[in-house]
PDB file of C-alpha atoms in Angstrom:
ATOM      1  CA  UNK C   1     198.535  98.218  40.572  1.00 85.00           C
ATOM      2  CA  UNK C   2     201.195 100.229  39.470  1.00 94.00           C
ATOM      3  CA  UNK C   3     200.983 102.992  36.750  1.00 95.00           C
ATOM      4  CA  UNK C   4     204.180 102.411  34.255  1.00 97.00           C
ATOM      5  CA  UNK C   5     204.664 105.850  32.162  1.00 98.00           C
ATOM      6  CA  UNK C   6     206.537 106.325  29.202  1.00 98.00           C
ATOM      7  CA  UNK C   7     208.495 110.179  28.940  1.00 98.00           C
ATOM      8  CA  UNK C   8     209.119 111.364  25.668  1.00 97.00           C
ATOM      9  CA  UNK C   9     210.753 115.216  25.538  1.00 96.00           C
ATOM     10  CA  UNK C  10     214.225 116.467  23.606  1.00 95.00           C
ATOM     11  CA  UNK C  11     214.927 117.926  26.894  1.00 95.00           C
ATOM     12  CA  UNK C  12     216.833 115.744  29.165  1.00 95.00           C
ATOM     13  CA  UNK C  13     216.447 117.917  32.206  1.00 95.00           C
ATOM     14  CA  UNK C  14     212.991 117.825  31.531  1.00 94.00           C
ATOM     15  CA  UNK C  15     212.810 114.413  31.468  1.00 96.00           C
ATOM     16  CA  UNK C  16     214.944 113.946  34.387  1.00 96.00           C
ATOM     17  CA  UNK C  17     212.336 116.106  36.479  1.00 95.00           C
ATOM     18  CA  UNK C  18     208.876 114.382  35.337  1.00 95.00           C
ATOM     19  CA  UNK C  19     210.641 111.104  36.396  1.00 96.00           C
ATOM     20  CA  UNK C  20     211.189 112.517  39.386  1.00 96.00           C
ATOM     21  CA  UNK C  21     207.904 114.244  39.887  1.00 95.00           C
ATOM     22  CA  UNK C  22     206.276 110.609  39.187  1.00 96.00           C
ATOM     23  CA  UNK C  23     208.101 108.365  40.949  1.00 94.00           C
ATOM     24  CA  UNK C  24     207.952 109.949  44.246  1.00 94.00           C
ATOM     25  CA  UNK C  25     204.374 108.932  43.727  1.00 92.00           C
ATOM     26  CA  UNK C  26     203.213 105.853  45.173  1.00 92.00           C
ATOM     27  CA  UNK C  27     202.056 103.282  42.219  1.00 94.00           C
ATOM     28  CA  UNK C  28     203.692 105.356  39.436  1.00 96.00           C
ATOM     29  CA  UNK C  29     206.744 103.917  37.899  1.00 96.00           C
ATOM     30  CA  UNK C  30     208.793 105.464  35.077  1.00 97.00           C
ATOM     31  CA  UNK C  31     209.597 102.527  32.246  1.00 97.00           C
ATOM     32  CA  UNK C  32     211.386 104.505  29.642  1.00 97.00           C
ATOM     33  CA  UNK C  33     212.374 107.748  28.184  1.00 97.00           C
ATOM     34  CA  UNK C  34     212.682 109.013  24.910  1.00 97.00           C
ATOM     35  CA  UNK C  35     214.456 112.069  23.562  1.00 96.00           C
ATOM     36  CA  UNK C  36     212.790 112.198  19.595  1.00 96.00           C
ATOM     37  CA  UNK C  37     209.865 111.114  18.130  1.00 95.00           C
ATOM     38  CA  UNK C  38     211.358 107.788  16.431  1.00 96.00           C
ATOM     39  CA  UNK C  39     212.573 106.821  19.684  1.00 97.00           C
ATOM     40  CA  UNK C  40     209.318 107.308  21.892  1.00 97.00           C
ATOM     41  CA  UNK C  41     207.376 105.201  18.651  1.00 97.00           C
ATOM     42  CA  UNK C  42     209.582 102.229  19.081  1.00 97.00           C
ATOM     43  CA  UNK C  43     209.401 102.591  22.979  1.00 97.00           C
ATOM     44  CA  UNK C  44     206.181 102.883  23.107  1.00 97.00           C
ATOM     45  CA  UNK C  45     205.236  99.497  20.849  1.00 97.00           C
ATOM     46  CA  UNK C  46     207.929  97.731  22.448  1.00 97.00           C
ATOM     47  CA  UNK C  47     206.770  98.683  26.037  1.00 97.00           C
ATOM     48  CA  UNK C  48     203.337  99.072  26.087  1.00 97.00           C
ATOM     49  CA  UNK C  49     203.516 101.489  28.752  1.00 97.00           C
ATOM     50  CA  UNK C  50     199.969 102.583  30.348  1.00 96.00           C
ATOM     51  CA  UNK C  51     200.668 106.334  30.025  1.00 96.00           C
ATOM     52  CA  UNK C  52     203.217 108.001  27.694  1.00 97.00           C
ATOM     53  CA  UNK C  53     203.893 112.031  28.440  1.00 97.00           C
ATOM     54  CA  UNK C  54     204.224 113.075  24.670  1.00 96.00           C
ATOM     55  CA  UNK C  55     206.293 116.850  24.208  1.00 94.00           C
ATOM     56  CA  UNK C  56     205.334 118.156  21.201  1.00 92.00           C
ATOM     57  CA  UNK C  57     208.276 119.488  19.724  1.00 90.00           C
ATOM     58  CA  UNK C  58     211.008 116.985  19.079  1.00 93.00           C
ATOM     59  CA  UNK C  59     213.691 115.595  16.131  1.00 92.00           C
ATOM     60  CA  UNK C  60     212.861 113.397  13.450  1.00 92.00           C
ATOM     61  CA  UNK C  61     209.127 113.588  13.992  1.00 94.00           C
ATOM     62  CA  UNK C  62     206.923 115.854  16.290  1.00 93.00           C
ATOM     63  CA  UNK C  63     204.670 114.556  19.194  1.00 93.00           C
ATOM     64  CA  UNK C  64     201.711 115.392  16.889  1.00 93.00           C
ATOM     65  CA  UNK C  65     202.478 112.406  14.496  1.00 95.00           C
ATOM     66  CA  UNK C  66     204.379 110.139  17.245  1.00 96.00           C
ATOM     67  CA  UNK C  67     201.097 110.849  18.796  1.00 95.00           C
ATOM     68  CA  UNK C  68     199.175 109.832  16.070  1.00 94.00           C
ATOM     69  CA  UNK C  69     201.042 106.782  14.875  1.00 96.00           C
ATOM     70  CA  UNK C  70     200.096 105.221  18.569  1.00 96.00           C
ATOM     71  CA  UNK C  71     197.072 106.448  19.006  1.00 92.00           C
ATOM     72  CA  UNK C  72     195.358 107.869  16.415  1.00 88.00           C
ATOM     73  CA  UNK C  73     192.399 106.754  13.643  1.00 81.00           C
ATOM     74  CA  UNK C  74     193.252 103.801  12.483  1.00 82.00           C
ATOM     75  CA  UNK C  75     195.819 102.323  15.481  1.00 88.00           C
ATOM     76  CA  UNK C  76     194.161  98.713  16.323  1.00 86.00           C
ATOM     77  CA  UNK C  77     195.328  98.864  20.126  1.00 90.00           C
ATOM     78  CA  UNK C  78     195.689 102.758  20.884  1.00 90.00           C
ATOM     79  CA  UNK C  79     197.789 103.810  23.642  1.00 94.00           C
ATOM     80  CA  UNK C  80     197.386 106.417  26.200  1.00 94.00           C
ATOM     81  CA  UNK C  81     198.864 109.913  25.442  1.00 95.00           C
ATOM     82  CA  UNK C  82     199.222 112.798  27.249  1.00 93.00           C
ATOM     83  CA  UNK C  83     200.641 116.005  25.299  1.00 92.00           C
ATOM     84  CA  UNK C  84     202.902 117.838  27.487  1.00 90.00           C
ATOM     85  CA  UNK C  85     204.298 121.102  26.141  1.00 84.00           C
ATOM     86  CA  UNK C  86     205.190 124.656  26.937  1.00 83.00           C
ATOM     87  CA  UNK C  87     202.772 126.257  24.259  1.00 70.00           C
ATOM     88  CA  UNK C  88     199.085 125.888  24.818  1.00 62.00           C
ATOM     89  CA  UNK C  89     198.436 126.916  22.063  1.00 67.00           C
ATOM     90  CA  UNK C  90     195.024 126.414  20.444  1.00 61.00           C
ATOM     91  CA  UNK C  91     195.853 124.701  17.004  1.00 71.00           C
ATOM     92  CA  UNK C  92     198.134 122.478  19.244  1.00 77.00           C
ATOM     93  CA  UNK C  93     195.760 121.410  21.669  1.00 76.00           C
ATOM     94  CA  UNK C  94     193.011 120.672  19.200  1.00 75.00           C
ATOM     95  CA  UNK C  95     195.833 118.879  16.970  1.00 82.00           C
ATOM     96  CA  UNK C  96     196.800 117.026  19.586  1.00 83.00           C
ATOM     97  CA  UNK C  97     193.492 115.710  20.975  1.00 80.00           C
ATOM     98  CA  UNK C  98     192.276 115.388  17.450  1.00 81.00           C
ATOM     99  CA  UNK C  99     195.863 112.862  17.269  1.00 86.00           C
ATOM    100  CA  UNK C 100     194.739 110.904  19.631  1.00 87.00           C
ATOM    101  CA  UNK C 101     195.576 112.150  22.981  1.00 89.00           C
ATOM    102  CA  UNK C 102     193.683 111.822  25.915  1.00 84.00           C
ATOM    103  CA  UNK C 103     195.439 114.634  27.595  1.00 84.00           C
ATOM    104  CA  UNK C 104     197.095 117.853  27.225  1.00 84.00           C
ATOM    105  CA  UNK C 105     198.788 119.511  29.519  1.00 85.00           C
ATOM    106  CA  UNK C 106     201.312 122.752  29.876  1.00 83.00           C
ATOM    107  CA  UNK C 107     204.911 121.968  31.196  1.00 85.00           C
ATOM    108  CA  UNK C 108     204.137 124.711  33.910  1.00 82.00           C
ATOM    109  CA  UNK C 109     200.722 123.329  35.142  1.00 79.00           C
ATOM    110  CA  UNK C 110     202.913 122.117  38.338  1.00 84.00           C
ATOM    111  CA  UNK C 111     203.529 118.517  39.668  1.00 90.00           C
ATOM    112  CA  UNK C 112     199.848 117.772  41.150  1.00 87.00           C
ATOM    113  CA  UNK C 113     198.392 118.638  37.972  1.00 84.00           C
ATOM    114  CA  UNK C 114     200.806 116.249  36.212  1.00 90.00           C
ATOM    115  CA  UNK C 115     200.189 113.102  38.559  1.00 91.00           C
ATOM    116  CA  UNK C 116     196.812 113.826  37.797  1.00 85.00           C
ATOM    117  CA  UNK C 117     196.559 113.841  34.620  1.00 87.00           C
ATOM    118  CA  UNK C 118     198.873 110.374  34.442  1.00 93.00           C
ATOM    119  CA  UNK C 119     196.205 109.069  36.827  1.00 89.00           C
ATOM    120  CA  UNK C 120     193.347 110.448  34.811  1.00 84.00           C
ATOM    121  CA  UNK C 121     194.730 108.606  31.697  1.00 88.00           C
ATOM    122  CA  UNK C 122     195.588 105.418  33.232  1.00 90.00           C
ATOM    123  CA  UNK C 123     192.022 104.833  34.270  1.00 84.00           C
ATOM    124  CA  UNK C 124     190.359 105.608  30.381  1.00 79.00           C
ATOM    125  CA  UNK C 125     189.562 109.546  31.613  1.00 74.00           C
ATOM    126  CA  UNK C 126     191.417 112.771  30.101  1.00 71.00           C
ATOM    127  CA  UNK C 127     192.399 115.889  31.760  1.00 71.00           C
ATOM    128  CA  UNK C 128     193.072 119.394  29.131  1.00 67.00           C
ATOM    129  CA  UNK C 129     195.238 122.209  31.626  1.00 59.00           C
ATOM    130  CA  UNK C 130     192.329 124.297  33.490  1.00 53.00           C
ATOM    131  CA  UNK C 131     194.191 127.167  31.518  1.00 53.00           C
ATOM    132  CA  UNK C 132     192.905 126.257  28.278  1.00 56.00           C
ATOM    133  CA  UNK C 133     190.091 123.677  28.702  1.00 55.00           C
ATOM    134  CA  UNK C 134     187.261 126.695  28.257  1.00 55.00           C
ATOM    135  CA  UNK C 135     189.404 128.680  25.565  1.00 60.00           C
ATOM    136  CA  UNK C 136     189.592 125.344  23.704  1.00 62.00           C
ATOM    137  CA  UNK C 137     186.160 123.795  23.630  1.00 60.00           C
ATOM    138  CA  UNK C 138     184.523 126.841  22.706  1.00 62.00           C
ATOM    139  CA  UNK C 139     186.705 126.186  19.629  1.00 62.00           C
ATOM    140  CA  UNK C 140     185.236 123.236  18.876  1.00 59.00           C
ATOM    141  CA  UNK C 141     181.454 125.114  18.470  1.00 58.00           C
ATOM    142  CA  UNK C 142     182.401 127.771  16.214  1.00 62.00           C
ATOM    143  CA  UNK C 143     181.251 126.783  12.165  1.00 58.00           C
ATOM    144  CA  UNK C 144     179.998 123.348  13.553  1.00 57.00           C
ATOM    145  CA  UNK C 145     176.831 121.912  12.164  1.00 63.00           C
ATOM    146  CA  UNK C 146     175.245 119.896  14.845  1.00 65.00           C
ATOM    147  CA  UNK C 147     173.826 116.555  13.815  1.00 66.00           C
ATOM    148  CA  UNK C 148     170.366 116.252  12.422  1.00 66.00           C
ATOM    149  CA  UNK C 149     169.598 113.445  15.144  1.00 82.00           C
ATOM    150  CA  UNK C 150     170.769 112.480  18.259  1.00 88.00           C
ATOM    151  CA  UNK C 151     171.464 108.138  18.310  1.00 92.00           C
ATOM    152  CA  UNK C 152     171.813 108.762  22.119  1.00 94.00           C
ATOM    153  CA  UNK C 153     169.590 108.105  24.646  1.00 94.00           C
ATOM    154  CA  UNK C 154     168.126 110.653  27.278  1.00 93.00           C
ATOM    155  CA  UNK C 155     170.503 109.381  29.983  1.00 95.00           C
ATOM    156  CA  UNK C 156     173.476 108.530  27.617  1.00 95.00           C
ATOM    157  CA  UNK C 157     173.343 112.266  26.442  1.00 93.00           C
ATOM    158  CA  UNK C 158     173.581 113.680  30.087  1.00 94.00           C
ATOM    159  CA  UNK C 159     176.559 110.990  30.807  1.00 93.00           C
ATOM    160  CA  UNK C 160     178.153 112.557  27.503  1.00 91.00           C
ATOM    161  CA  UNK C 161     177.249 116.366  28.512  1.00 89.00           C
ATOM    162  CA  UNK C 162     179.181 115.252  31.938  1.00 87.00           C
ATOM    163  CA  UNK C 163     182.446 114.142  30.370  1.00 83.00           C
ATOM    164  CA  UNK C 164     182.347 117.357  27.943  1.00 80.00           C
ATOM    165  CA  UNK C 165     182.115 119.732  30.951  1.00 77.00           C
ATOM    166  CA  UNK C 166     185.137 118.022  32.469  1.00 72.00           C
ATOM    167  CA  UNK C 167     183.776 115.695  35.042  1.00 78.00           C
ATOM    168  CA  UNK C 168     185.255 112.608  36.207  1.00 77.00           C
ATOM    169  CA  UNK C 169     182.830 109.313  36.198  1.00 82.00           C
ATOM    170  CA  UNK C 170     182.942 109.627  40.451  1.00 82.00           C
ATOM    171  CA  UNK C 171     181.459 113.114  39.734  1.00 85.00           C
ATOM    172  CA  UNK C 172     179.160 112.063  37.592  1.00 89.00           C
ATOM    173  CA  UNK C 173     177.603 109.281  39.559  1.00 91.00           C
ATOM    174  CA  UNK C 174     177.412 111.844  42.233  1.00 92.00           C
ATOM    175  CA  UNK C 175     175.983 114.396  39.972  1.00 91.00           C
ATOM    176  CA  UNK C 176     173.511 112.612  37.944  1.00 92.00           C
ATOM    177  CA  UNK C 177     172.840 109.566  41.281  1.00 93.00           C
ATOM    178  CA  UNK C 178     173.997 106.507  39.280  1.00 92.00           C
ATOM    179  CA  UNK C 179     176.477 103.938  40.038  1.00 93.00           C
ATOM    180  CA  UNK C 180     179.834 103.838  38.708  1.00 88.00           C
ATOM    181  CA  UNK C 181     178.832 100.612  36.439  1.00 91.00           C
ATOM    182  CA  UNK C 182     176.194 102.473  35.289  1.00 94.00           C
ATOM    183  CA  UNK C 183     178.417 105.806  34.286  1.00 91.00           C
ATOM    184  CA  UNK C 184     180.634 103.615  32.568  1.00 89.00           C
ATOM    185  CA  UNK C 185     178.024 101.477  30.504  1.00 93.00           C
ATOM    186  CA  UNK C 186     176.473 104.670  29.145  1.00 94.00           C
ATOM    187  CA  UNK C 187     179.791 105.887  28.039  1.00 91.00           C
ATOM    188  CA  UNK C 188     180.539 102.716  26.548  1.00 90.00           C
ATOM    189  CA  UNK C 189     177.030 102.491  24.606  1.00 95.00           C
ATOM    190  CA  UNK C 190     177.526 106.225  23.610  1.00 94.00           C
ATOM    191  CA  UNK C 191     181.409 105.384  21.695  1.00 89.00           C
ATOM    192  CA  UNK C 192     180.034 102.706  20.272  1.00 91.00           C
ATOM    193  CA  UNK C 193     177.215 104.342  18.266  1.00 93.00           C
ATOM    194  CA  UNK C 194     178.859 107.708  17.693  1.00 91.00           C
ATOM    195  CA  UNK C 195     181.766 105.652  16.303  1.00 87.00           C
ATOM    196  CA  UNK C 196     184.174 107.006  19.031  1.00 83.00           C
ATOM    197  CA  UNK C 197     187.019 105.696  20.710  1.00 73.00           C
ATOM    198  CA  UNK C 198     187.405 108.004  24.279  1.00 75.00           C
ATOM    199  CA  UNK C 199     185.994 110.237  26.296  1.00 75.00           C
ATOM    200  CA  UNK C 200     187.932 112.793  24.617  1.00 73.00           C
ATOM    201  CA  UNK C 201     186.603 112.406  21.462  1.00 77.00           C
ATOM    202  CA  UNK C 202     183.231 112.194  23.391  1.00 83.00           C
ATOM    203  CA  UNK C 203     183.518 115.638  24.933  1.00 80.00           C
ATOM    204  CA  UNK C 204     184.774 116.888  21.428  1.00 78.00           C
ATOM    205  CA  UNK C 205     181.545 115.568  19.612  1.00 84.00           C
ATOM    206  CA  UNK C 206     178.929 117.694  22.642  1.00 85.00           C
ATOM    207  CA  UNK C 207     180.356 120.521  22.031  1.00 79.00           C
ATOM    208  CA  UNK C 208     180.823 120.386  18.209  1.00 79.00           C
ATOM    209  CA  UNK C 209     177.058 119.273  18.401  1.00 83.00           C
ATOM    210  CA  UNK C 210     176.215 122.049  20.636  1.00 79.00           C
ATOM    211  CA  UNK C 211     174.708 120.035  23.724  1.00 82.00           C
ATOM    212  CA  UNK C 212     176.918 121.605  26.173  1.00 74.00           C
ATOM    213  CA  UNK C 213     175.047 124.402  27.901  1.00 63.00           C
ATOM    214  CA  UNK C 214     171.835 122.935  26.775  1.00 52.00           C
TER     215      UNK C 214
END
């Protein structure tokens, strides 16, 4: 199956250079670019494309909100965001996720990093930059009030505790000796009665609730 990617970034020459980056891929496949914010809205809901690359600073209106109108609370068929941008900056990486994203990435991470993280969205998983994934979920604990009860079960809470530490349902069947179906049925029973709507938002609630590192 191929991978069809939406590019959204004011910068033409960056633009130019993701599409290259992707399409010498096998089973990636550039649909569209975008230059504003507007422009990768209307793309996006006219193309449906599996992945869009988000920058965060562009005209009109800013990744953040682009980000937010396609995927955010609220959005009856989210899409697939990654937020690519040179700043990884804290606020922006927790804006961003808490937008909607399911990715975040910094235009430096290099081109592997960049595949992988389409990859990673395209089949329902997130990747944050190894530069700031630490930095940034340790934000997530500070002033955080951890739930008085735990609606998980024993196994769903280790299949959550995975995904917050960064590992990929293959690692996880590997690491906790389940199958794949199995990984993937836990994670679906866990967004369902936390309310959530990705693994993103997954990892985001163990560590705001403290279960990472327990």
């Amino acid at each position: 199956m191929v991978t069809r990617v939406l590019i959204a970034d004011d910068q033409a020459m960056v633009r130019t250079g993701f599409r290259l980056i992707l399409e010498s891929e096998p089973g990636l496949e550039v649909v569209g670019e975008a230059g504003d914010g507007d422009e990768a809205v209307r793309l996006a809901r006219e193309l449906r494309p599996d992945v869009t690359l988000m920058d965060i600073n562009m005209p009109r209106i800013d990744g953040l909100q682009a980000t937010r109108l396609l995927a955010g609370p609220g959005v009856a068929e989210p899409l697939r965001i990654v937020v690519v941008t040179t700043y990884d900056l804290d606020e922006n990486v927790y804006a961003a996720l808490r937008a909607g994203a399911c990715g975040f990435l910094v235009k430096d991470a290099g081109p592997r990093l960049l595949i992988e993280a389409v990859e990673a969205a395209a089949q329902g998983e997130s990747m944050v930059s190894p530069s700031v994934t630490t930095r940034l979920l340790e934000q997530f604990t500070r002033g955080a009030k951890p739930v008085a009860e735990n609606p998980l079960t024993d196994r769903e809470t280790e299949v959550v505790k995975a995904v917050a530490r960064g590992r990929t349902n293959n690692e996880i069947t590997d690491e906790l000796v389940v199958s794949l179906s199995t990984v993937k049925s836990h994670l679906s029973s866990a967004q369902r009665k936390l309310n959530l709507r990705n693994r993103t938002e997954l990892a985001i609630w163990a560590w705001e609730n403290h279960l990472v590192g327990q």
